[in-house]
Amino acid sequence: MINLKIEENVKESQNVNTLYFNWDQDIRPGQFAMIWIPGYGEIPMSFSGLGRRKSITVKAYGSASRKLTELKAGDDLFLRGPYGNGFDVREGRKLLVGGGSGIVSLYPIADQETDALISAKTRDELIFKDRFPESRRFIATDDGSDGFHGFAHELLQRINIDSYEAIYVCGPEQMMYKVLQVLKGRKVFVQFSLERTMKCGIGICDSCSLGGKQVCKEGPVFNIEELIGNPEFGVYRTTYSGRRIRLNVK
Amino acid sequence: MSDISTTLAGIKLVNPFMVASGILDENGYTMKELLERGAAAVVTKSIGISERDGYPTPVIVEYGDSLINAVGLSNPGIENFGEEINIAKEAKRPIIGSVFAYNAEEFTKLSVKMEEYGVDAIELNLSCPHVKGFGLEVGSDPDLVEDIVNEIKSKVKVPVFAKLSPNVSNIIEIAKAAEKADAYVLINTVKAMAIDIYSRSPVLSNLYGGLSGPAIKPVGIRYVYEVKKETGKEIIGVGGISNYKDAIEYIMAGASAVQIGTALYKYGKGIFREMEWQLRTFMDEERFEKIEEMVGVAIKR
């Protein structure tokens, strides 16, 4: 395991913290690391900041991630990686489409001209909203508590998609599946960053597989063409034991 | 042009390279993809009677080009695995069903079910814990091994391969106990452990794991050689094969085919086509016409 030191822990919202640390490793946007919390487990995390001073942004949802949000300046951070293929970052105007924590993985792509569509179930779950100026962001909440009342794919249909050179998407699979339906057939370059249950993180255990591809190694970033026709994307997921479960996407 | 096909217990393989159990073989689409990318056959994830989560993460330690794993026989359970086999069979290449259990009755039940799903052969994973405990593996008890193999052979028609553990003091004794099997698979992982010095903790949540990869190839070569020399039985070699030379070394030690596992981590899915081409080139240059001409040529009697 690589051993680093936490420099700072910044609270983003009730359950979300950004941990800053120094690491000289070159990392491409969209790559991830397996973060180890000794005694609590290991979880895959993408990077929310990629300079020499790097960051991960953690939402507490299980014991390992909760423990991670509690780390303080000076504490040890253990990890292995970076893993995965990362985004193909294009020149020109970009749109980031983030669902829930998905905007965190997309954030390192952003530049001065980048727009962001940020969606969440409710206002309190919007993350990184303030990292984009009002003129460059579109907000959607399922319950209408902030911005557009509805889902990301619905708001996306009201945006001039053809004015972008590239669109990058990350969020819950159901959301991404719907976004794919809106974007397929369009001329714009589109990539999705996927998330699946991961164990090894290096492409051998088959836990995170999707229609023959390993999300940890051949992904997490896939071109839209690779996902159209993938027999499992948006259709199946697997339990920790590897049992196939059909998703209910309407 | 050399013929790189081989035959194993009557099963024709287009090349000697199979996918090892536990590596990229839980999801039917992944198995299908590997077969379409050149693997001659695939051995499934080792499947048990019941669904099993296995161990919490971390389950892997990278150890140079080798790995220590403690996935913990995670699997969906035999009743949920038929669909994966059906998907994999779309590639129209042999599927070998791997099974693990703690006694002869359950091993047999699993094997019968795998045969019903249409696998071409059964691989018995004898490295799971002995039901009596004490940290022993099923495969370290020759009487139990004999019971398991004999009972399965009396119930299924497809070939049965016994995968032997290297964590024993006398592998010839165990091999002879499994002599009713149609072939041996040598070797499974070597018991291992890693400690992180800064957290002062074992890295794996299970503390212990199985070492695979190049670090164990010399162990695998020795066991294939010894067992082939002493029993003459067909063997599939597995353990640290990363390139065509490693595969040929196993074949010359006595293997009729080899399984690729950990190397997929380093070299990816293209390894099968690459090794096919390199093997053919080697055989042409060294004037071997068939794989069987190379099998066991290194054995000194």
Coordinates of C-alpha atoms in Angstrom, one line a residue:
Chain A
M1 CA 0.0 0.0 0.0
I2 CA 1.1 3.6 -0.7
N3 CA 1.1 5.6 2.5
L4 CA 0.3 9.3 2.3
K5 CA -0.7 12.0 4.8
I6 CA -4.0 13.9 5.0
E7 CA -3.3 17.6 4.7
E8 CA -6.8 18.9 5.2
N9 CA -10.4 17.7 5.6
V10 CA -13.0 20.1 4.2
K11 CA -16.7 19.5 4.9
E12 CA -18.7 19.9 1.7
S13 CA -22.1 19.0 3.1
Q14 CA -23.7 16.9 5.8
N15 CA -22.3 13.6 4.6
V16 CA -19.6 14.7 2.2
N17 CA -16.0 15.6 2.9
T18 CA -13.0 16.4 0.7
L19 CA -9.7 15.0 1.8
Y20 CA -6.6 16.8 0.5
F21 CA -3.1 15.1 0.3
N22 CA 0.1 15.6 -1.5
W23 CA 1.1 12.9 -4.0
D24 CA 3.5 13.4 -6.9
Q25 CA 1.9 10.6 -9.0
D26 CA 0.6 11.6 -12.5
I27 CA -3.1 10.7 -12.7
R28 CA -5.5 11.2 -15.6
P29 CA -9.0 12.6 -14.9
G30 CA -11.3 9.7 -14.4
Q31 CA -8.7 7.3 -13.0
F32 CA -9.3 6.0 -9.5
A33 CA -7.5 4.4 -6.5
M34 CA -8.5 1.7 -4.1
I35 CA -8.5 3.5 -0.7
W36 CA -7.7 1.2 2.3
I37 CA -9.1 2.0 5.7
P38 CA -7.3 -0.6 7.9
G39 CA -9.9 -2.6 9.8
Y40 CA -12.8 -1.2 7.8
G41 CA -12.1 -2.3 4.2
E42 CA -11.1 -1.0 0.8
I43 CA -13.2 1.1 -1.5
P44 CA -12.7 2.5 -5.0
M45 CA -12.5 6.3 -5.2
S46 CA -12.0 8.7 -8.1
F47 CA -10.0 11.9 -7.6
S48 CA -11.7 15.3 -7.2
G49 CA -8.5 17.2 -7.4
L50 CA -5.4 16.3 -9.5
G51 CA -2.6 18.8 -9.0
R52 CA 0.3 17.8 -6.8
R53 CA -2.1 18.5 -4.0
K54 CA -4.7 16.0 -4.8
S55 CA -8.1 15.2 -3.3
I56 CA -10.8 12.6 -3.0
T57 CA -14.3 13.6 -2.1
V58 CA -16.1 11.0 0.1
K59 CA -19.7 10.5 0.8
A60 CA -20.3 8.5 4.0
Y61 CA -22.6 5.6 3.2
G62 CA -20.9 2.6 4.9
S63 CA -18.5 2.0 7.7
A64 CA -15.4 2.4 5.5
S65 CA -16.5 5.6 3.9
R66 CA -17.7 7.0 7.2
K67 CA -14.4 6.3 8.7
L68 CA -12.7 8.0 5.8
T69 CA -14.7 11.2 6.2
E70 CA -13.4 11.3 9.8
L71 CA -9.7 11.4 8.9
K72 CA -7.9 14.5 10.1
A73 CA -4.9 16.5 9.0
G74 CA -1.8 14.4 9.8
D75 CA -3.6 11.0 9.6
D76 CA -2.4 8.3 7.3
L77 CA -4.1 7.7 4.0
F78 CA -3.4 4.2 2.5
L79 CA -4.1 3.4 -1.1
R80 CA -3.1 1.5 -4.3
G81 CA -3.4 2.7 -7.8
P82 CA -4.0 4.8 -9.8
Y83 CA -6.1 2.4 -11.9
G84 CA -8.4 2.6 -14.9
N85 CA -8.3 4.3 -18.2
G86 CA -9.4 7.9 -17.5
F87 CA -11.2 10.4 -19.7
D88 CA -10.2 11.4 -23.2
V89 CA -10.3 15.2 -22.5
R90 CA -11.1 17.0 -25.7
E91 CA -10.4 20.6 -26.6
G92 CA -13.4 22.9 -26.9
R93 CA -16.6 23.5 -25.0
K94 CA -17.4 20.6 -22.7
L95 CA -20.5 19.7 -20.7
L96 CA -20.3 17.6 -17.6
V97 CA -23.4 15.7 -16.6
G98 CA -23.1 14.6 -13.0
G99 CA -25.7 12.7 -11.0
G100 CA -25.3 12.7 -7.2
S101 CA -21.6 12.2 -6.4
G102 CA -20.9 11.7 -10.1
I103 CA -19.9 15.4 -10.6
V104 CA -16.9 14.7 -8.3
S105 CA -15.3 12.3 -10.9
L106 CA -16.0 14.8 -13.7
Y107 CA -14.7 17.9 -11.9
P108 CA -11.0 17.4 -12.9
I109 CA -12.0 17.8 -16.5
A110 CA -13.5 21.2 -16.0
D111 CA -11.8 24.3 -17.4
Q112 CA -12.9 28.0 -17.7
E113 CA -15.4 27.2 -20.6
T114 CA -16.9 24.0 -19.1
D115 CA -20.6 23.8 -18.3
A116 CA -22.0 21.4 -15.7
L117 CA -25.4 19.8 -15.4
I118 CA -25.6 18.7 -11.7
S119 CA -28.5 16.6 -10.6
A120 CA -29.5 15.1 -7.3
K121 CA -32.5 13.8 -5.5
T122 CA -32.8 16.9 -3.4
R123 CA -31.1 20.3 -2.8
D124 CA -29.1 19.1 0.1
E125 CA -27.5 16.4 -2.0
L126 CA -26.2 18.7 -4.7
I127 CA -22.4 18.5 -4.6
F128 CA -19.8 20.9 -6.1
K129 CA -22.6 23.3 -7.2
D130 CA -20.6 26.3 -6.1
R131 CA -17.5 25.2 -8.0
F132 CA -19.3 26.3 -11.2
P133 CA -20.4 29.9 -11.8
E134 CA -24.2 30.3 -12.2
S135 CA -23.8 31.1 -15.9
R136 CA -22.1 27.7 -16.5
R137 CA -24.3 25.4 -14.5
F138 CA -27.7 23.7 -14.9
I139 CA -29.3 22.2 -11.8
A140 CA -31.9 19.5 -11.5
T141 CA -33.4 17.9 -8.4
D142 CA -35.9 15.1 -8.5
D143 CA -38.1 16.9 -5.9
G144 CA -37.8 20.4 -7.5
S145 CA -36.2 21.8 -4.3
D146 CA -33.5 23.5 -6.5
G147 CA -33.3 24.3 -10.2
F148 CA -35.2 22.1 -12.7
H149 CA -37.8 19.8 -11.2
G150 CA -37.0 16.5 -12.7
F151 CA -34.2 14.2 -13.8
A152 CA -30.8 14.9 -15.5
H153 CA -31.9 13.3 -18.8
E154 CA -35.0 15.5 -18.9
L155 CA -33.0 18.7 -18.3
L156 CA -30.5 17.6 -20.8
Q157 CA -33.1 17.7 -23.6
R158 CA -33.6 21.4 -22.9
I159 CA -30.0 22.2 -23.5
N160 CA -28.4 22.9 -26.9
I161 CA -26.3 19.7 -27.0
D162 CA -24.9 20.4 -30.4
S163 CA -23.0 23.5 -29.1
Y164 CA -20.6 21.2 -27.2
E165 CA -17.5 19.5 -28.5
A166 CA -17.7 16.8 -25.8
I167 CA -20.0 15.6 -23.0
Y168 CA -18.8 13.6 -20.0
V169 CA -21.3 11.7 -17.8
C170 CA -21.1 10.2 -14.4
G171 CA -23.8 9.2 -12.0
P172 CA -26.1 6.3 -11.0
E173 CA -26.3 3.8 -13.8
Q174 CA -30.1 4.3 -14.2
M175 CA -29.4 8.0 -14.8
M176 CA -26.6 7.3 -17.2
Y177 CA -28.7 4.8 -19.1
K178 CA -31.4 7.5 -19.6
V179 CA -28.8 10.0 -20.6
L180 CA -27.4 7.6 -23.2
Q181 CA -30.8 7.3 -24.8
V182 CA -30.9 11.1 -25.2
L183 CA -27.4 11.3 -26.5
K184 CA -27.1 8.3 -28.8
G185 CA -27.0 9.2 -32.5
R186 CA -25.8 12.8 -31.8
K187 CA -22.6 14.0 -33.4
V188 CA -21.1 15.2 -30.1
F189 CA -18.3 13.1 -28.5
V190 CA -19.6 11.4 -25.3
Q191 CA -18.0 9.4 -22.6
F192 CA -19.5 7.8 -19.5
S193 CA -17.7 6.9 -16.2
L194 CA -19.2 3.8 -14.8
E195 CA -19.2 2.4 -11.3
R196 CA -19.7 -1.2 -10.3
T197 CA -19.0 -3.3 -7.3
M198 CA -15.2 -3.7 -7.2
K199 CA -13.0 -6.1 -5.3
C200 CA -9.6 -6.4 -6.8
G201 CA -9.6 -3.2 -8.8
I202 CA -7.0 -4.5 -11.3
G203 CA -9.1 -6.6 -13.7
I204 CA -9.0 -10.2 -12.6
C205 CA -11.8 -11.0 -10.3
D206 CA -14.7 -10.3 -12.7
S207 CA -16.7 -8.5 -9.9
C208 CA -17.2 -5.2 -11.8
S209 CA -17.7 -6.7 -15.2
L210 CA -20.2 -5.3 -17.7
G211 CA -20.9 -7.3 -20.9
G212 CA -17.4 -8.7 -21.0
K213 CA -15.6 -5.5 -20.0
Q214 CA -14.0 -4.9 -16.6
V215 CA -15.0 -1.5 -15.3
C216 CA -11.9 -1.2 -13.2
K217 CA -9.4 -1.9 -16.0
E218 CA -11.0 -1.3 -19.4
G219 CA -13.1 1.5 -17.8
P220 CA -14.2 3.2 -15.8
V221 CA -14.6 5.5 -18.8
F222 CA -16.4 4.1 -21.9
N223 CA -17.3 5.8 -25.1
I224 CA -21.0 6.0 -25.9
E225 CA -20.4 3.6 -28.8
E226 CA -19.1 0.9 -26.5
L227 CA -22.1 1.1 -24.3
I228 CA -24.8 1.1 -26.9
G229 CA -25.5 -2.6 -27.4
N230 CA -23.7 -3.6 -24.2
P231 CA -26.0 -6.4 -23.0
E232 CA -25.6 -5.5 -19.3
F233 CA -25.4 -1.7 -19.1
G234 CA -28.6 -0.4 -17.5
V235 CA -30.0 -4.0 -17.6
Y236 CA -28.2 -6.1 -15.0
R237 CA -26.0 -5.6 -12.0
T238 CA -24.4 -8.3 -9.7
T239 CA -24.4 -8.8 -6.0
Y240 CA -21.2 -8.9 -4.0
S241 CA -21.4 -12.7 -4.4
G242 CA -21.7 -12.4 -8.2
R243 CA -25.4 -13.2 -8.6
R244 CA -27.0 -11.5 -11.5
I245 CA -29.9 -9.1 -10.8
R246 CA -32.1 -7.4 -13.4
L247 CA -32.4 -3.7 -12.9
N248 CA -35.7 -1.9 -13.2
V249 CA -35.1 0.9 -15.6
K250 CA -38.2 2.3 -17.1
Chain B
M1 CA 3.2 -25.0 -40.0
S2 CA 3.0 -26.5 -36.5
D3 CA -0.3 -27.8 -35.1
I4 CA -0.8 -26.0 -31.7
S5 CA -4.0 -27.9 -30.9
T6 CA -4.0 -30.4 -28.1
T7 CA -6.4 -32.9 -26.6
L8 CA -7.3 -33.3 -23.0
A9 CA -9.3 -36.2 -21.7
G10 CA -10.8 -36.5 -25.2
I11 CA -11.6 -32.8 -25.4
K12 CA -10.1 -31.0 -28.4
L13 CA -8.6 -27.6 -27.7
V14 CA -7.5 -25.3 -30.5
N15 CA -4.5 -24.3 -28.5
P16 CA -3.1 -25.2 -25.1
F17 CA -4.2 -22.0 -23.4
M18 CA -7.2 -22.0 -21.0
V19 CA -8.4 -19.5 -18.5
A20 CA -7.8 -20.5 -14.9
S21 CA -10.5 -20.7 -12.3
G22 CA -11.0 -17.6 -10.3
I23 CA -9.8 -15.2 -13.0
L24 CA -12.4 -13.4 -15.1
D25 CA -14.8 -16.2 -15.0
E26 CA -17.7 -15.2 -12.8
N27 CA -19.7 -13.3 -15.5
G28 CA -20.8 -15.3 -18.6
Y29 CA -20.1 -12.3 -20.9
T30 CA -16.5 -12.1 -19.7
M31 CA -15.9 -15.8 -20.3
K32 CA -17.5 -15.5 -23.7
E33 CA -15.2 -12.5 -24.5
L34 CA -12.1 -14.4 -23.4
L35 CA -13.0 -17.4 -25.6
E36 CA -13.6 -15.0 -28.5
R37 CA -10.2 -13.4 -27.8
G38 CA -8.4 -16.7 -28.3
A39 CA -8.6 -18.8 -25.0
A40 CA -9.1 -22.4 -26.0
A41 CA -11.3 -23.1 -23.0
V42 CA -12.4 -21.4 -19.8
V43 CA -12.6 -22.8 -16.2
T44 CA -15.4 -21.1 -14.4
K45 CA -15.3 -19.5 -11.0
S46 CA -15.4 -22.2 -8.4
I47 CA -19.0 -22.6 -7.5
G48 CA -20.5 -23.9 -4.3
I49 CA -23.9 -25.2 -3.1
S50 CA -25.0 -21.8 -1.7
E51 CA -24.5 -18.2 -2.6
R52 CA -21.5 -16.9 -0.8
D53 CA -20.2 -13.3 -0.5
G54 CA -16.6 -14.3 0.2
Y55 CA -14.4 -12.0 2.2
P56 CA -14.7 -8.2 2.6
T57 CA -12.1 -6.1 0.8
P58 CA -9.2 -5.8 0.6
V59 CA -9.1 -9.2 -1.2
I60 CA -5.9 -8.6 -3.2
V61 CA -2.3 -7.7 -2.7
E62 CA -0.1 -6.8 -5.6
Y63 CA 3.3 -8.5 -5.0
G64 CA 5.5 -7.5 -7.9
D65 CA 4.0 -9.3 -10.9
S66 CA 2.5 -11.8 -8.6
L67 CA -0.7 -11.6 -6.5
I68 CA -1.9 -12.7 -3.1
N69 CA -5.7 -13.1 -3.2
A70 CA -8.3 -13.8 -0.6
V71 CA -11.5 -13.5 -2.5
G72 CA -12.9 -16.2 -0.4
L73 CA -14.7 -18.4 -2.9
S74 CA -17.3 -15.7 -3.6
N75 CA -19.9 -17.1 -5.9
P76 CA -23.6 -16.9 -6.7
G77 CA -24.3 -20.5 -5.8
I78 CA -24.9 -23.4 -8.2
E79 CA -28.6 -22.7 -8.7
N80 CA -27.8 -19.2 -10.0
F81 CA -24.9 -20.1 -12.3
G82 CA -26.7 -21.8 -15.2
E83 CA -27.3 -18.5 -16.9
E84 CA -23.6 -17.6 -16.9
I85 CA -22.7 -20.9 -18.5
N86 CA -25.4 -20.4 -21.2
I87 CA -23.9 -17.0 -22.1
A88 CA -20.4 -18.3 -22.1
K89 CA -21.4 -21.3 -24.4
E90 CA -22.3 -18.8 -27.1
A91 CA -18.6 -18.7 -27.9
K92 CA -18.8 -22.4 -28.8
R93 CA -15.6 -23.4 -27.0
P94 CA -15.2 -25.8 -24.0
I95 CA -16.4 -24.7 -20.6
I96 CA -15.0 -26.5 -17.6
G97 CA -17.2 -26.1 -14.5
S98 CA -15.2 -25.6 -11.3
V99 CA -16.8 -26.7 -8.0
F100 CA -15.9 -26.6 -4.4
A101 CA -17.5 -28.3 -1.4
Y102 CA -16.6 -29.8 2.0
N103 CA -17.6 -33.4 1.4
A104 CA -18.1 -36.0 -1.3
E105 CA -21.9 -35.7 -1.3
E106 CA -21.9 -32.0 -2.0
F107 CA -19.1 -32.2 -4.5
T108 CA -21.1 -34.8 -6.4
K109 CA -24.3 -32.7 -6.3
L110 CA -22.4 -29.8 -7.7
S111 CA -20.8 -31.9 -10.4
V112 CA -24.1 -33.4 -11.5
K113 CA -25.6 -29.9 -11.7
M114 CA -22.7 -28.6 -13.8
E115 CA -23.1 -31.5 -16.2
E116 CA -26.8 -30.6 -16.5
Y117 CA -25.8 -27.0 -17.4
G118 CA -23.8 -28.5 -20.3
V119 CA -20.1 -28.0 -19.2
D120 CA -17.6 -30.1 -21.1
A121 CA -15.7 -31.2 -18.0
I122 CA -15.6 -30.7 -14.2
E123 CA -12.7 -29.3 -12.2
L124 CA -12.6 -30.2 -8.6
N125 CA -11.3 -27.4 -6.4
L126 CA -9.8 -29.4 -3.5
S127 CA -8.2 -26.5 -1.8
C128 CA -11.2 -25.4 0.3
P129 CA -11.2 -25.9 4.0
H130 CA -11.8 -29.3 5.4
V131 CA -15.1 -29.6 7.3
K132 CA -13.2 -30.8 10.4
G133 CA -11.3 -27.6 10.6
F134 CA -7.8 -27.3 12.0
G135 CA -6.9 -25.2 9.0
L136 CA -6.6 -28.3 6.8
E137 CA -7.6 -28.3 3.1
V138 CA -9.9 -31.1 1.7
G139 CA -7.1 -31.8 -0.7
S140 CA -4.6 -32.7 2.1
D141 CA -6.7 -35.8 3.1
P142 CA -6.0 -38.6 0.7
D143 CA -9.0 -40.8 1.9
L144 CA -11.4 -37.9 1.4
V145 CA -9.9 -37.0 -2.0
E146 CA -10.4 -40.6 -3.1
D147 CA -14.0 -40.7 -1.9
I148 CA -14.8 -37.4 -3.6
V149 CA -13.3 -38.4 -7.0
N150 CA -14.8 -41.9 -7.0
E151 CA -18.2 -40.8 -6.1
I152 CA -18.3 -38.1 -8.8
K153 CA -16.9 -40.4 -11.4
S154 CA -19.7 -42.8 -10.7
K155 CA -22.3 -40.1 -11.3
V156 CA -21.2 -37.9 -14.2
K157 CA -20.2 -38.8 -17.7
V158 CA -18.0 -35.8 -18.6
P159 CA -14.3 -35.8 -17.7
V160 CA -13.3 -34.9 -14.2
F161 CA -10.1 -33.0 -13.4
A162 CA -8.7 -32.9 -9.9
K163 CA -7.0 -29.6 -9.0
L164 CA -4.3 -30.4 -6.5
S165 CA -3.1 -28.1 -3.8
P166 CA 0.7 -27.5 -3.5
N167 CA 0.3 -27.0 0.3
V168 CA 0.9 -30.7 1.1
S169 CA 3.9 -32.7 2.2
N170 CA 3.4 -35.5 -0.3
I171 CA 1.7 -34.6 -3.5
I172 CA 2.2 -38.0 -5.1
E173 CA 0.1 -39.6 -2.4
I174 CA -2.7 -37.1 -3.0
A175 CA -2.4 -37.6 -6.8
K176 CA -2.7 -41.3 -6.4
A177 CA -5.7 -40.9 -4.2
A178 CA -7.3 -39.0 -7.1
E179 CA -6.2 -41.5 -9.7
K180 CA -9.8 -42.1 -11.0
A181 CA -9.8 -38.4 -12.2
D182 CA -9.3 -38.0 -15.9
A183 CA -6.6 -35.4 -15.5
Y184 CA -4.8 -33.4 -12.8
V185 CA -4.7 -29.6 -12.6
L186 CA -1.4 -28.5 -10.9
I187 CA -1.2 -26.2 -8.9
N188 CA -3.5 -24.1 -6.9
T189 CA -2.2 -21.2 -4.9
V190 CA 0.5 -21.3 -2.3
K191 CA -0.4 -20.0 1.2
A192 CA 0.8 -16.5 1.7
M193 CA 0.4 -13.3 3.7
A194 CA 1.5 -9.6 3.5
I195 CA 1.8 -7.0 6.2
D196 CA 1.8 -3.2 5.7
I197 CA 4.5 -1.8 7.9
Y198 CA 3.0 1.7 8.3
S199 CA -0.4 0.5 9.4
R200 CA 1.3 -2.4 11.2
S201 CA -1.5 -4.6 9.9
P202 CA -2.0 -7.6 7.6
V203 CA -3.3 -6.1 4.3
L204 CA -5.9 -8.7 3.5
S205 CA -9.1 -8.6 5.5
N206 CA -8.8 -12.4 5.8
L207 CA -5.2 -12.0 6.9
Y208 CA -4.1 -15.0 4.8
G209 CA -4.4 -15.4 1.0
G210 CA -3.2 -17.5 -1.9
L211 CA -0.1 -16.6 -3.8
S212 CA -0.2 -16.9 -7.6
G213 CA 1.8 -15.5 -10.5
P214 CA 5.4 -15.7 -11.6
A215 CA 6.6 -16.2 -8.0
I216 CA 5.1 -19.7 -7.9
K217 CA 6.0 -20.9 -11.3
P218 CA 9.0 -23.0 -10.2
V219 CA 6.8 -24.7 -7.6
G220 CA 4.2 -25.5 -10.3
I221 CA 6.9 -26.8 -12.7
R222 CA 8.3 -29.1 -10.1
Y223 CA 4.9 -30.6 -9.2
V224 CA 3.8 -31.1 -12.8
Y225 CA 7.2 -32.8 -13.4
E226 CA 7.0 -35.1 -10.3
V227 CA 3.4 -36.1 -10.8
K228 CA 3.8 -36.7 -14.5
K229 CA 6.9 -38.8 -13.9
E230 CA 5.2 -40.8 -11.1
T231 CA 1.7 -41.3 -12.5
G232 CA 1.9 -40.7 -16.3
K233 CA -1.6 -39.2 -16.1
E234 CA -2.7 -36.2 -18.2
I235 CA -2.0 -32.9 -16.5
I236 CA -3.0 -29.3 -17.0
G237 CA -0.3 -26.9 -15.7
V238 CA -1.2 -23.7 -13.9
G239 CA 0.9 -21.3 -11.8
G240 CA 2.7 -18.2 -12.9
I241 CA 2.5 -18.6 -16.7
S242 CA 3.1 -15.2 -18.2
N243 CA 4.4 -15.9 -21.7
Y244 CA 4.8 -18.7 -24.2
K245 CA 8.1 -19.8 -22.8
D246 CA 6.5 -20.5 -19.4
A247 CA 3.8 -22.4 -21.2
I248 CA 6.3 -24.5 -23.1
E249 CA 8.3 -25.2 -19.9
Y250 CA 5.1 -26.5 -18.3
I251 CA 4.4 -28.7 -21.3
M252 CA 7.9 -30.0 -21.3
A253 CA 7.5 -30.8 -17.6
G254 CA 4.5 -32.9 -18.5
A255 CA 1.4 -30.7 -19.0
S256 CA -0.9 -31.3 -22.1
A257 CA -2.4 -27.8 -21.7
V258 CA -2.0 -24.8 -19.4
Q259 CA -4.2 -22.3 -17.6
I260 CA -3.5 -18.6 -17.6
G261 CA -4.6 -16.6 -14.6
T262 CA -2.7 -13.9 -12.9
A263 CA -0.9 -12.9 -16.2
L264 CA -4.2 -11.4 -17.4
Y265 CA -3.7 -8.7 -14.7
K266 CA -0.4 -7.6 -16.3
Y267 CA -0.8 -8.4 -20.0
G268 CA -4.5 -8.2 -20.6
K269 CA -6.8 -10.3 -22.8
G270 CA -4.6 -10.1 -25.8
I271 CA -2.3 -12.6 -24.2
F272 CA -4.0 -15.6 -25.8
R273 CA -3.5 -14.6 -29.4
E274 CA 0.0 -13.4 -28.7
M275 CA 1.0 -16.7 -27.1
E276 CA -0.6 -18.7 -29.9
W277 CA 1.5 -16.9 -32.4
Q278 CA 4.7 -17.2 -30.4
L279 CA 4.1 -20.9 -29.6
R280 CA 3.7 -21.6 -33.3
T281 CA 6.9 -19.8 -34.1
F282 CA 8.8 -21.7 -31.4
M283 CA 7.5 -25.0 -32.6
D284 CA 8.4 -24.2 -36.2
E285 CA 11.9 -23.2 -35.3
E286 CA 12.5 -26.1 -32.9
R287 CA 10.8 -28.5 -35.4
F288 CA 8.0 -29.8 -33.3
E289 CA 4.9 -30.6 -35.4
K290 CA 2.5 -31.3 -32.5
I291 CA 2.1 -30.3 -28.9
E292 CA 2.1 -34.0 -27.9
E293 CA 5.7 -34.3 -29.1
M294 CA 6.7 -31.7 -26.5
V295 CA 4.7 -33.1 -23.6
G296 CA 7.0 -34.4 -20.9
V297 CA 10.2 -34.3 -23.0
A298 CA 12.2 -32.9 -20.1
I299 CA 11.4 -35.9 -17.9
K300 CA 14.4 -38.0 -17.1
R301 CA 13.6 -41.6 -16.2

